[in-house]
Tab-separated table of C-alpha atoms in Angstrom:
chain	number	residue	atom	x	y	z
D	1	PRO	CA	-17.795	-12.677	-3.778
D	2	GLY	CA	-15.540	-14.640	-1.443
D	3	LYS	CA	-12.550	-12.450	-2.277
D	4	LYS	CA	-10.059	-11.573	0.438
D	5	VAL	CA	-9.043	-7.962	0.978
D	6	LEU	CA	-6.276	-6.543	3.154
D	7	ILE	CA	-6.520	-2.838	3.936
D	8	VAL	CA	-3.286	-1.353	5.254
D	9	TYR	CA	-4.384	1.824	6.979
D	10	ALA	CA	-2.069	4.609	8.113
D	11	HIS	CA	-3.866	7.380	9.997
D	12	GLN	CA	-3.790	8.270	13.686
D	13	GLU	CA	-7.426	9.357	14.017
D	14	PRO	CA	-10.463	7.088	13.388
D	15	LYS	CA	-12.715	10.176	13.018
D	16	SER	CA	-10.550	11.555	10.200
D	17	PHE	CA	-11.537	11.656	6.529
D	18	ASN	CA	-9.156	8.721	5.956
D	19	GLY	CA	-10.984	6.947	8.785
D	20	SER	CA	-14.288	7.491	6.937
D	21	LEU	CA	-12.797	6.107	3.702
D	22	LEU	CA	-11.598	3.041	5.607
D	23	LYS	CA	-15.010	2.502	7.225
D	24	ILE	CA	-16.753	2.720	3.843
D	25	ALA	CA	-14.345	0.210	2.282
D	26	VAL	CA	-14.816	-2.287	5.123
D	27	GLU	CA	-18.632	-1.965	5.022
D	28	GLU	CA	-19.016	-2.011	1.246
D	29	LEU	CA	-16.621	-4.902	0.595
D	30	THR	CA	-18.046	-6.948	3.478
D	31	LYS	CA	-21.526	-6.375	2.023
D	32	GLN	CA	-20.240	-7.862	-1.242
D	33	GLY	CA	-19.260	-11.044	0.591
D	34	CYS	CA	-15.538	-10.305	0.719
D	35	SER	CA	-13.591	-11.080	3.856
D	36	VAL	CA	-11.804	-7.901	4.899
D	37	THR	CA	-8.763	-7.654	7.176
D	38	VAL	CA	-7.437	-4.297	8.359
D	39	SER	CA	-3.876	-3.625	9.470
D	40	ASP	CA	-4.360	-0.369	11.383
D	41	LEU	CA	-0.684	0.536	11.664
D	42	TYR	CA	-0.888	3.307	14.258
D	43	ALA	CA	-3.293	1.335	16.458
D	44	MET	CA	-0.974	-1.683	16.207
D	45	GLN	CA	1.998	0.567	17.036
D	46	PHE	CA	3.663	-1.031	14.041
D	47	GLU	CA	7.459	-0.708	14.133
D	48	PRO	CA	8.567	1.100	10.948
D	49	ARG	CA	12.312	0.654	11.468
D	50	ALA	CA	14.124	-2.171	9.711
D	51	THR	CA	16.474	-3.524	12.395
D	52	ARG	CA	18.289	-6.590	13.683
D	53	ASN	CA	15.138	-7.326	15.747
D	54	ASP	CA	13.376	-8.496	12.583
D	55	ILE	CA	15.507	-11.656	12.643
D	56	VAL	CA	14.897	-14.279	15.306
D	57	GLY	CA	17.874	-16.409	16.289
D	58	HIS	CA	21.292	-16.426	14.668
D	59	LEU	CA	22.533	-14.132	11.922
D	60	HIS	CA	23.781	-15.417	8.591
D	61	ASN	CA	26.800	-13.108	8.925
D	62	SER	CA	27.328	-11.838	12.467
D	63	LYS	CA	30.418	-9.795	11.531
D	64	GLU	CA	28.644	-7.296	9.270
D	65	PHE	CA	24.908	-6.695	9.362
D	66	ASN	CA	23.204	-6.569	5.956
D	67	TYR	CA	19.441	-6.156	6.446
D	68	GLY	CA	18.410	-7.323	2.960
D	69	MET	CA	20.572	-10.451	3.107
D	70	GLU	CA	19.658	-11.286	6.717
D	71	THR	CA	15.888	-10.986	6.195
D	72	TRP	CA	16.128	-13.065	3.007
D	73	GLU	CA	17.999	-15.814	4.848
D	74	ALA	CA	15.655	-15.542	7.848
D	75	TYR	CA	12.617	-15.813	5.567
D	76	LYS	CA	13.988	-19.032	4.072
D	77	ARG	CA	14.637	-20.447	7.566
D	78	GLY	CA	11.289	-19.292	8.956
D	79	ASP	CA	13.107	-16.972	11.368
D	80	LEU	CA	11.474	-13.574	10.783
D	81	SER	CA	9.915	-11.805	13.781
D	82	GLN	CA	6.304	-12.628	14.587
D	83	ASP	CA	4.858	-9.264	13.481
D	84	LEU	CA	6.352	-9.728	10.005
D	85	VAL	CA	5.156	-13.314	9.716
D	86	GLU	CA	1.613	-12.165	10.549
D	87	GLU	CA	1.624	-9.345	7.983
D	88	GLN	CA	3.093	-11.606	5.289
D	89	LYS	CA	0.361	-14.150	5.950
D	90	LYS	CA	-2.287	-11.434	5.453
D	91	VAL	CA	-0.626	-10.361	2.192
D	92	GLN	CA	-0.309	-13.952	0.994
D	93	GLU	CA	-4.017	-14.611	1.520
D	94	ALA	CA	-5.268	-11.345	-0.001
D	95	ASP	CA	-6.650	-10.998	-3.532
D	96	LEU	CA	-6.602	-7.213	-3.155
D	97	LEU	CA	-4.385	-4.870	-1.126
D	98	ILE	CA	-5.788	-1.403	-0.415
D	99	PHE	CA	-3.450	1.208	1.046
D	100	GLN	CA	-5.343	4.015	2.772
D	101	PHE	CA	-3.356	7.049	3.911
D	102	PRO	CA	-2.802	10.810	3.753
D	103	LEU	CA	-0.046	11.890	1.375
D	104	PHE	CA	2.952	13.195	3.370
D	105	TRP	CA	5.713	15.050	1.522
D	106	PHE	CA	4.851	13.512	-1.885
D	107	SER	CA	4.960	10.049	-0.340
D	108	MET	CA	3.356	7.710	2.162
D	109	PRO	CA	3.616	8.230	5.943
D	110	ALA	CA	6.770	6.741	7.502
D	111	ILE	CA	4.817	4.023	9.308
D	112	LEU	CA	3.418	2.754	5.985
D	113	LYS	CA	6.784	3.008	4.238
D	114	GLY	CA	8.187	1.007	7.160
D	115	TRP	CA	5.522	-1.646	6.536
D	116	MET	CA	6.688	-1.870	2.900
D	117	ASP	CA	10.374	-1.967	3.939
D	118	ARG	CA	9.895	-4.720	6.513
D	119	VAL	CA	7.088	-6.904	5.154
D	120	LEU	CA	8.028	-7.149	1.471
D	121	VAL	CA	11.309	-8.993	1.962
D	122	GLN	CA	13.288	-10.826	-0.680
D	123	GLY	CA	12.144	-14.407	-1.069
D	124	PHE	CA	8.607	-13.435	-0.046
D	125	ALA	CA	7.699	-10.550	-2.375
D	126	TYR	CA	10.380	-10.715	-5.045
D	127	ASP	CA	13.622	-12.363	-5.997
D	128	LEU	CA	16.423	-10.834	-7.978
D	129	SER	CA	15.519	-13.012	-10.951
D	130	LYS	CA	11.781	-12.610	-10.262
D	131	SER	CA	10.581	-9.019	-10.270
D	132	TYR	CA	8.047	-6.795	-12.056
D	133	ASP	CA	5.810	-9.032	-14.188
D	134	CYS	CA	7.585	-12.052	-12.699
D	135	GLY	CA	7.448	-10.805	-9.077
D	136	LEU	CA	6.453	-13.337	-6.425
D	137	LEU	CA	3.121	-11.699	-5.529
D	138	GLN	CA	1.376	-12.260	-8.839
D	139	ASN	CA	-2.410	-12.658	-9.193
D	140	LYS	CA	-2.970	-9.921	-6.647
D	141	LEU	CA	-4.411	-6.461	-7.130
D	142	SER	CA	-3.482	-3.278	-5.288
D	143	LEU	CA	-5.106	0.102	-4.934
D	144	PHE	CA	-3.635	3.271	-3.428
D	145	SER	CA	-6.394	5.366	-1.862
D	146	PHE	CA	-5.168	8.604	-0.344
D	147	THR	CA	-5.928	12.194	0.541
D	148	THR	CA	-3.831	15.237	-0.347
D	149	GLY	CA	-3.315	18.641	1.202
D	150	GLY	CA	-3.014	20.292	-2.206
D	151	THR	CA	-5.755	20.748	-4.800
D	152	LYS	CA	-6.151	18.797	-8.019
D	153	GLU	CA	-4.841	21.822	-9.984
D	154	MET	CA	-1.647	21.831	-7.924
D	155	TYR	CA	-1.065	18.184	-8.838
D	156	SER	CA	-1.721	18.623	-12.544
D	157	ASN	CA	0.763	18.632	-15.371
D	158	GLY	CA	1.034	22.421	-15.344
D	159	GLY	CA	0.642	22.739	-11.568
D	160	ILE	CA	3.262	23.569	-8.952
D	161	GLY	CA	3.388	19.954	-7.701
D	162	GLY	CA	3.593	18.382	-11.144
D	163	ASP	CA	1.413	15.501	-12.298
D	164	ILE	CA	0.232	13.333	-9.378
D	165	ARG	CA	1.357	10.325	-11.416
D	166	TYR	CA	4.997	11.281	-10.794
D	167	VAL	CA	4.319	10.832	-7.081
D	168	LEU	CA	2.721	7.438	-7.735
D	169	TRP	CA	5.697	6.076	-9.679
D	170	PRO	CA	7.801	4.978	-6.654
D	171	MET	CA	4.784	3.555	-4.807
D	172	GLN	CA	2.824	1.818	-7.549
D	173	HIS	CA	5.633	0.933	-9.928
D	174	GLY	CA	8.681	0.753	-7.647
D	175	ILE	CA	6.984	-1.322	-4.945
D	176	MET	CA	3.770	-3.022	-6.098
D	177	HIS	CA	4.603	-3.691	-9.737
D	178	PHE	CA	8.153	-4.696	-8.742
D	179	CYS	CA	6.624	-7.423	-6.556
D	180	GLY	CA	4.369	-8.642	-9.386
D	181	VAL	CA	1.180	-7.056	-8.014
D	182	LYS	CA	-1.222	-5.545	-10.550
D	183	VAL	CA	-2.243	-1.956	-9.872
D	184	LEU	CA	-5.733	-0.460	-10.126
D	185	GLU	CA	-6.280	3.249	-10.814
D	186	PRO	CA	-5.468	5.177	-7.633
D	187	HIS	CA	-8.314	6.734	-5.688
D	188	ILE	CA	-7.394	10.293	-4.779
D	189	CYS	CA	-9.396	12.677	-2.608
D	190	TYR	CA	-7.904	16.100	-3.185
D	191	ALA	CA	-7.702	18.542	-0.261
D	192	PRO	CA	-10.664	17.265	1.789
D	193	GLU	CA	-9.728	19.686	4.589
D	194	HIS	CA	-10.225	22.671	2.313
D	195	VAL	CA	-13.575	21.870	0.699
D	196	SER	CA	-17.185	22.176	1.837
D	197	GLU	CA	-18.972	19.522	3.898
D	198	GLU	CA	-21.090	18.820	0.831
D	199	LYS	CA	-18.029	18.219	-1.344
D	200	ARG	CA	-16.625	15.850	1.291
D	201	LYS	CA	-19.877	13.885	1.254
D	202	GLU	CA	-19.627	13.682	-2.540
D	203	MET	CA	-16.087	12.315	-2.220
D	204	LEU	CA	-17.260	9.613	0.188
D	205	THR	CA	-20.176	8.712	-2.094
D	206	ALA	CA	-17.819	8.454	-5.075
D	207	TRP	CA	-15.650	5.993	-3.131
D	208	THR	CA	-18.701	3.893	-2.195
D	209	GLN	CA	-19.801	3.835	-5.843
D	210	ARG	CA	-16.379	2.859	-7.085
D	211	LEU	CA	-16.118	-0.033	-4.630
D	212	LYS	CA	-19.398	-1.468	-5.956
D	213	THR	CA	-17.804	-2.233	-9.341
D	214	LEU	CA	-14.181	-2.567	-8.242
D	215	TRP	CA	-13.823	-6.211	-9.260
D	216	LYS	CA	-14.784	-5.377	-12.845
D	217	GLU	CA	-11.924	-2.878	-13.238
D	218	GLU	CA	-8.903	-3.532	-15.416
D	219	PRO	CA	-5.480	-2.771	-13.900
D	220	ILE	CA	-3.513	0.167	-15.290
D	221	ASN	CA	-0.818	-0.378	-17.889
D	222	CYS	CA	2.177	-0.708	-15.579
D	223	SER	CA	4.731	0.968	-17.809
D	224	PRO	CA	6.671	4.255	-17.627
D	225	GLU	CA	4.273	5.688	-20.245
D	226	TRP	CA	1.365	5.666	-17.789
D	227	TYR	CA	3.349	7.854	-15.395
D	228	PHE	CA	5.369	10.097	-17.669
D	229	LYS	CA	3.518	10.438	-20.958
């Protein structure tokens, strides 16, 4: 109770299956007494491109633009663009980050990847001497909740897509764990478009049930073994 949750949501259609998963998360977590904030990236028309516009005022080096260096310096000066400042504030306050999206090309949609690229800047989310278990966003939890086009069999060890955990490595390990965030088991709804209405209802019920005991869960072991064993 009293926990703060940020849901970063990347789907164009509120009536979609992802939209239903979002709605359930907001309702269930609010019922538990959590305060829930949603960054609905498409509705916000969130800018995914990392550009010079992310820095307000002067550049550290105006002769040659280096995005990583400039955003780091701008963060220290308090000169990042307003949209980034707002998202960073939401992240800072959150105990749990839920990412809700459809899997595109073995990855997250561009708008969500752009959120990661722009919001998690050096100095805010990590430092070169402070990453992984020492990342700057410690004491936070994250959960990747997503839908796939392919079936569970396709994303199994012997399947055509390989183990789904390979796909999770860059997202969970390369981004969240790198920034010091602990990672809960992903929540994956396989091929909701290709199953019966009844099966879809079961998937939604399973998500509701999981959210009821979410705060009792232990994070995964954030090591290469979890992904590649």
